[in-house]
Structures are given as structure tokens and as C-alpha cells.
Short mmCIF file of C-alpha atoms in Angstrom, two decimals:
data_model
loop_
_atom_site.label_atom_id
_atom_site.label_comp_id
_atom_site.label_asym_id
_atom_site.label_seq_id
_atom_site.Cartn_x
_atom_site.Cartn_y
_atom_site.Cartn_z
CA MET L 162 86.19 79.71 62.67
CA THR L 163 88.08 82.03 60.01
CA ARG L 164 86.67 85.05 58.82
CA LEU L 165 87.85 86.78 55.67
CA VAL L 166 87.57 90.55 55.28
CA ALA L 167 88.18 92.22 51.98
CA GLY L 168 88.69 95.56 50.39
CA SER L 169 88.74 96.21 46.75
CA ALA L 170 89.35 98.97 44.07
CA THR L 171 89.34 99.12 40.29
CA ASP L 172 90.26 101.79 37.68
CA VAL L 173 90.45 102.08 33.94
CA GLY L 174 93.92 103.60 34.19
CA LEU L 175 95.46 106.37 32.07
CA VAL L 176 95.51 104.90 28.75
CA ARG L 177 92.66 102.42 28.06
CA ALA L 178 89.20 103.77 27.14
CA VAL L 179 87.36 100.75 28.77
CA ASN L 180 87.92 98.75 31.95
CA GLN L 181 88.08 95.19 30.93
CA ASP L 182 88.74 93.94 34.56
CA HIS L 183 86.13 92.65 36.61
CA MET L 184 86.23 91.39 40.30
CA LEU L 185 84.24 89.15 42.66
CA VAL L 186 84.00 89.87 46.25
CA ALA L 187 81.49 87.40 47.68
CA GLU L 188 82.97 86.09 50.96
CA PRO L 189 84.32 83.42 51.15
CA LEU L 190 85.00 83.58 47.48
CA PHE L 191 87.12 86.25 45.78
CA ALA L 192 88.36 86.62 42.18
CA VAL L 193 89.81 88.91 39.62
CA ALA L 194 89.63 88.62 35.85
CA ASP L 195 91.37 90.63 33.12
CA GLY L 196 89.70 90.45 29.73
CA MET L 197 91.11 90.80 26.39
CA GLY L 198 89.70 91.24 22.88
CA GLY L 199 88.38 94.17 20.84
CA HIS L 200 84.84 95.51 20.56
CA ALA L 201 84.43 95.36 24.45
CA ALA L 202 84.97 91.64 23.98
CA GLY L 203 87.35 91.58 26.87
CA GLU L 204 84.88 93.29 29.10
CA VAL L 205 82.41 90.58 28.20
CA ALA L 206 84.93 87.86 28.86
CA SER L 207 85.80 88.77 32.26
CA GLU L 208 82.33 89.52 33.30
CA THR L 209 80.97 86.26 31.87
CA ALA L 210 83.88 84.27 33.56
CA LEU L 211 83.10 85.55 37.07
CA ASP L 212 79.26 85.23 36.56
CA ALA L 213 79.87 81.57 35.48
CA LEU L 214 82.39 80.95 38.35
CA LEU L 215 79.99 82.08 41.01
CA GLY L 216 77.16 80.19 39.38
CA ALA L 217 79.14 77.02 39.16
CA ILE L 218 80.47 76.94 42.72
CA GLY L 219 77.37 78.57 44.36
CA ALA L 220 76.93 81.73 46.24
CA ALA L 221 77.47 80.03 49.60
CA PRO L 222 79.52 76.98 50.48
CA PRO L 223 77.68 73.78 51.45
CA GLU L 224 77.69 72.30 54.91
CA GLY L 225 81.29 71.07 55.37
CA GLY L 226 82.69 73.92 52.83
CA TRP L 227 83.85 73.69 49.33
CA THR L 228 86.80 71.64 48.24
CA ALA L 229 89.84 72.84 46.17
CA ALA L 230 88.58 70.37 43.38
CA GLU L 231 85.31 72.18 43.26
CA LEU L 232 87.00 75.55 42.78
CA GLY L 233 88.97 74.13 39.92
CA ASP L 234 85.86 72.77 38.31
CA ALA L 235 84.08 76.12 38.62
CA VAL L 236 87.09 77.85 36.81
CA ARG L 237 86.78 75.29 34.07
CA ALA L 238 83.05 75.89 33.88
CA ALA L 239 83.93 79.68 33.56
CA ASN L 240 86.29 78.84 30.69
CA ARG L 241 83.49 76.81 28.94
CA ALA L 242 81.10 79.82 29.42
CA VAL L 243 83.52 82.40 27.90
CA TRP L 244 84.32 80.10 25.06
CA GLU L 245 80.57 79.31 24.31
CA GLU L 246 79.75 83.13 24.28
CA ALA L 247 82.62 83.67 21.80
CA GLN L 248 81.45 80.87 19.51
CA ALA L 249 77.89 82.27 19.64
CA ASN L 250 78.73 85.81 18.77
CA PRO L 251 80.99 86.75 15.89
CA ASP L 252 81.93 90.13 17.46
CA PHE L 253 83.38 88.21 20.44
CA ARG L 254 85.49 85.62 18.65
CA GLY L 255 89.08 85.28 19.90
CA MET L 256 88.14 87.16 23.37
CA GLY L 257 89.50 85.58 26.54
CA THR L 258 90.43 86.56 30.07
CA THR L 259 92.66 85.71 32.88
CA LEU L 260 91.40 84.62 36.16
CA THR L 261 92.73 84.18 39.73
CA ALA L 262 90.41 83.14 42.48
CA LEU L 263 90.76 82.59 46.15
CA ALA L 264 88.26 80.49 48.31
CA LEU L 265 88.05 79.53 51.96
CA ILE L 266 87.68 75.65 52.06
CA ARG L 267 87.48 72.96 54.68
CA ASP L 268 90.26 70.38 54.37
CA GLY L 269 90.80 67.68 56.85
CA GLY L 270 88.59 69.49 59.27
CA ALA L 271 90.79 72.69 59.18
CA ASP L 272 90.14 75.96 57.36
CA ARG L 273 92.43 76.48 54.40
CA LEU L 274 92.51 78.50 51.27
CA ALA L 275 92.37 77.39 47.74
CA VAL L 276 93.86 79.47 45.11
CA ALA L 277 93.17 78.89 41.53
CA ASN L 278 94.77 80.65 38.52
CA VAL L 279 94.81 80.89 34.65
CA GLY L 280 96.72 83.60 32.96
CA ASP L 281 98.93 86.37 34.46
CA SER L 282 96.54 87.86 37.13
CA ARG L 283 98.16 87.16 40.43
CA THR L 284 97.50 86.12 43.98
CA TYR L 285 100.20 87.19 46.64
CA ARG L 286 100.45 86.48 50.38
CA LEU L 287 101.98 88.73 53.14
CA ARG L 288 102.64 86.65 56.13
CA GLY L 289 104.72 88.57 58.72
CA GLU L 290 107.71 89.94 57.03
CA GLN L 291 107.47 87.38 54.05
CA PHE L 292 105.78 88.53 50.97
CA GLN L 293 105.32 86.06 48.10
CA GLN L 294 103.63 85.38 44.87
CA LEU L 295 101.57 82.22 45.23
CA THR L 296 100.39 81.93 41.50
CA VAL L 297 102.58 81.31 38.53
CA ASP L 298 102.09 83.48 35.63
CA HIS L 299 100.98 81.74 32.20
CA SER L 300 102.98 83.90 30.03
CA LEU L 301 105.75 83.57 27.52
CA VAL L 302 108.27 85.58 29.58
CA ALA L 303 107.52 83.71 32.60
CA GLU L 304 108.41 80.45 30.82
CA LEU L 305 111.64 82.17 29.49
CA VAL L 306 112.64 83.16 32.94
CA ALA L 307 111.84 79.64 34.27
CA GLU L 308 114.00 78.11 31.65
CA GLY L 309 116.89 80.56 32.22
CA GLN L 310 116.65 82.15 28.83
CA ILE L 311 116.17 85.61 30.25
CA ARG L 312 116.70 87.33 33.47
CA PRO L 313 113.68 88.56 35.59
CA ASP L 314 114.76 92.20 34.96
CA GLU L 315 114.74 91.55 31.19
CA ALA L 316 111.16 90.12 31.36
CA GLU L 317 109.88 93.58 32.49
CA THR L 318 110.86 95.23 29.02
CA HIS L 319 110.75 92.08 26.76
CA PRO L 320 108.84 92.87 23.44
CA GLN L 321 106.64 89.79 23.96
CA ARG L 322 105.88 90.46 27.64
CA HIS L 323 102.13 90.73 26.94
CA VAL L 324 101.82 87.21 25.32
CA LEU L 325 99.89 84.81 27.42
CA THR L 326 100.36 81.00 27.19
CA ARG L 327 97.09 80.25 28.86
CA ALA L 328 93.74 82.10 29.24
CA LEU L 329 90.05 81.36 29.69
CA GLY L 330 87.78 81.13 26.75
CA VAL L 331 90.47 80.60 24.06
CA TYR L 332 89.73 76.74 23.90
CA PRO L 333 86.86 74.71 25.14
CA GLU L 334 88.96 73.12 27.71
CA VAL L 335 91.78 74.75 29.87
CA GLU L 336 94.40 73.60 32.42
CA VAL L 337 93.77 75.22 35.82
CA ASP L 338 96.33 75.65 38.46
CA VAL L 339 95.02 75.15 41.91
CA LEU L 340 97.04 75.16 45.08
CA LEU L 341 96.17 74.88 48.81
CA THR L 342 97.71 77.11 51.59
CA ASP L 343 97.16 76.99 55.22
CA LEU L 344 95.92 80.13 57.10
CA GLN L 345 97.43 82.15 59.82
CA LEU L 346 95.74 84.98 61.75
CA GLY L 347 96.98 88.24 60.25
CA ASP L 348 97.65 86.88 56.84
CA ARG L 349 96.91 89.18 53.92
CA PHE L 350 96.15 88.21 50.36
CA VAL L 351 96.25 90.34 47.23
CA LEU L 352 94.56 89.34 43.98
CA CYS L 353 95.14 91.78 41.12
CA SER L 354 95.29 92.11 37.45
CA ASP L 355 98.55 92.90 35.71
CA GLY L 356 97.77 96.48 35.71
CA LEU L 357 99.07 96.53 39.15
CA SER L 358 102.01 93.96 38.83
CA ARG L 359 103.43 95.64 35.72
CA GLU L 360 103.55 99.19 37.29
CA VAL L 361 104.29 98.46 41.05
CA SER L 362 107.02 96.06 42.30
CA ASP L 363 106.62 93.40 44.78
CA ALA L 364 108.45 95.36 47.39
CA GLN L 365 106.18 98.40 46.92
CA ILE L 366 103.03 96.31 47.23
CA ALA L 367 104.35 94.75 50.39
CA SER L 368 105.07 98.19 51.87
CA VAL L 369 101.52 99.46 51.47
CA LEU L 370 100.16 96.20 53.03
CA ARG L 371 102.37 96.79 55.96
CA ARG L 372 101.52 100.53 56.25
CA LEU L 373 97.79 100.48 55.69
CA ALA L 374 95.78 98.23 58.18
CA ASP L 375 92.41 98.63 56.46
CA ALA L 376 91.93 96.34 53.44
CA THR L 377 89.89 98.98 51.48
CA ASP L 378 92.50 101.74 52.06
CA ALA L 379 95.27 99.21 50.96
CA ALA L 380 93.44 98.38 47.80
CA ARG L 381 92.79 101.99 46.75
CA GLU L 382 96.36 102.95 47.61
CA LEU L 383 97.73 100.13 45.35
CA VAL L 384 95.43 101.25 42.40
CA ALA L 385 96.52 104.83 42.95
CA MET L 386 100.09 103.91 42.93
CA ALA L 387 99.72 101.93 39.62
CA LYS L 388 98.30 105.00 38.11
CA LEU L 389 101.11 107.19 39.49
CA HIS L 390 103.62 104.89 37.91
CA GLY L 391 102.07 105.18 34.46
CA GLY L 392 98.60 103.56 34.53
CA SER L 393 99.25 101.86 31.14
CA ASP L 394 96.45 99.19 31.71
CA ASN L 395 93.29 98.69 33.73
CA VAL L 396 94.21 97.94 37.40
CA THR L 397 92.08 95.92 39.81
CA VAL L 398 93.05 94.92 43.39
CA VAL L 399 91.32 92.89 46.01
CA VAL L 400 92.93 92.67 49.51
CA VAL L 401 91.77 89.87 51.73
CA ASP L 402 92.51 89.79 55.51
CA VAL L 403 92.47 86.62 57.62
CA GLY L 404 90.77 87.24 60.93
CA GLU L 405 88.66 85.39 63.56
CA GLY L 406 85.05 84.79 63.15
CA ASP L 407 82.25 84.65 65.66
#
């Protein structure tokens, strides 16, 4: 049996007045949402999304575990909840949120992880010496890089680097990316808002994960590093370690 151990940290950063990020740490389900919209609407969007996600999938998996499809359906339910909240309140019109979520599931009798994503909040995995981004950013610059129109280094300073091509709550329906990954003892996963990925490089994130064994220590160090490098946005980090259960 697999056990997931998580540590987390969040901070408003050095520029924003309000923290519009929210996180969910409810083993074996974890998520990060980064809201957007004025009049505190972004804060409402991210909180609404995570509340709806947990409500849709359930606080505990059923016997036999969740499925990847159920995680995707729960994210779509979260999208609908944010959209309906925006329609009901004129002050919240146009609000939205990114979301990345990770859940332990049973697939073919084996423990695996399902990762869902909408927007540019990310999920990474460190396995041994290999560190990789598992999710794909739903942003204009990510599409331009994929099409070969700009280089990855140009994306970091592109004037439209904040433009998302997909987010929760903007429309009543949304396309959700869901992927499955196997598990190995010692794997480390990082879920984060773009307040981390815009300020701290992949190599720097991986270095912290290798240096600090405790998940909470690693999450706090990554948040501190994002602030040290500018702290231009809210930053939220959840570090999830794969261990052996009883």
C-alpha cells in the first residue's frame, strides 16, 4: 500500500495585496488553484474551485479507489461551480482560476497517480536524478513555444506571458488534461502556482527537493526562494512524497 506524505506553504508575495491562491491537502488528494479577477474575485474563484473539487470527488476514496475519470469529472464540476458563482454575483463576473490536482488512484489493481490540470499551475515530479514538468501550461506563450514561434527563454519575458488559453470558471464547460503516472518509492511531486515557476527555475526547484528531505521544509524553502527572487505574485507550493503505508 502506498502512502503519500505532504508539506505545503503559501505566501502573498512582495507585490500583491491579497493572496488569491488556495491549496488543498487532503491525502490522498492534493491541489493548487491560482485565482484571477478584481474585487477579491480571484480569491473567491480559487476557494470555490477547491471546495467544489473536494465535494465532487468526496473526502475519502471509495472502496477500490478513485479513477482518473472521476478526478477529471471533479475538476469539471469545479469549473461549473466557479462559473455559476460568477453568473450569480455581478462583482465576480469574469473571475477564473487555474487548477492542478493530484490523486492516488487504483488502476488495474496497482496504485498510480492521476494528475489533472487547467491553466498554468504546474505539477512536477522528481524521480532519482530526473526532474520533469508533468503538466502542460495552457498559456499563449506555451503554445508559441510548442509551435516554434518563440524560444523557451523568450517566453520568460514575452509581453503576453500572463495570458492564459484555458482556465476554470470562464465558460460553463472546460477541457481538462488528465494523465496517469506510475509510482516509485521515493518519488517527489510538486504542485505549485506560477508564483513559483516564474521566479524559480526547474533546476533550482530540483536542487531544493534533493537537499531537503522533509516535505514541509522543502515547500517553505521554495516559497522563500520565490520571494527572494522578486516575489512578484502569490506563491503556493505543495510537496508530496511517495512512501510505504502500513
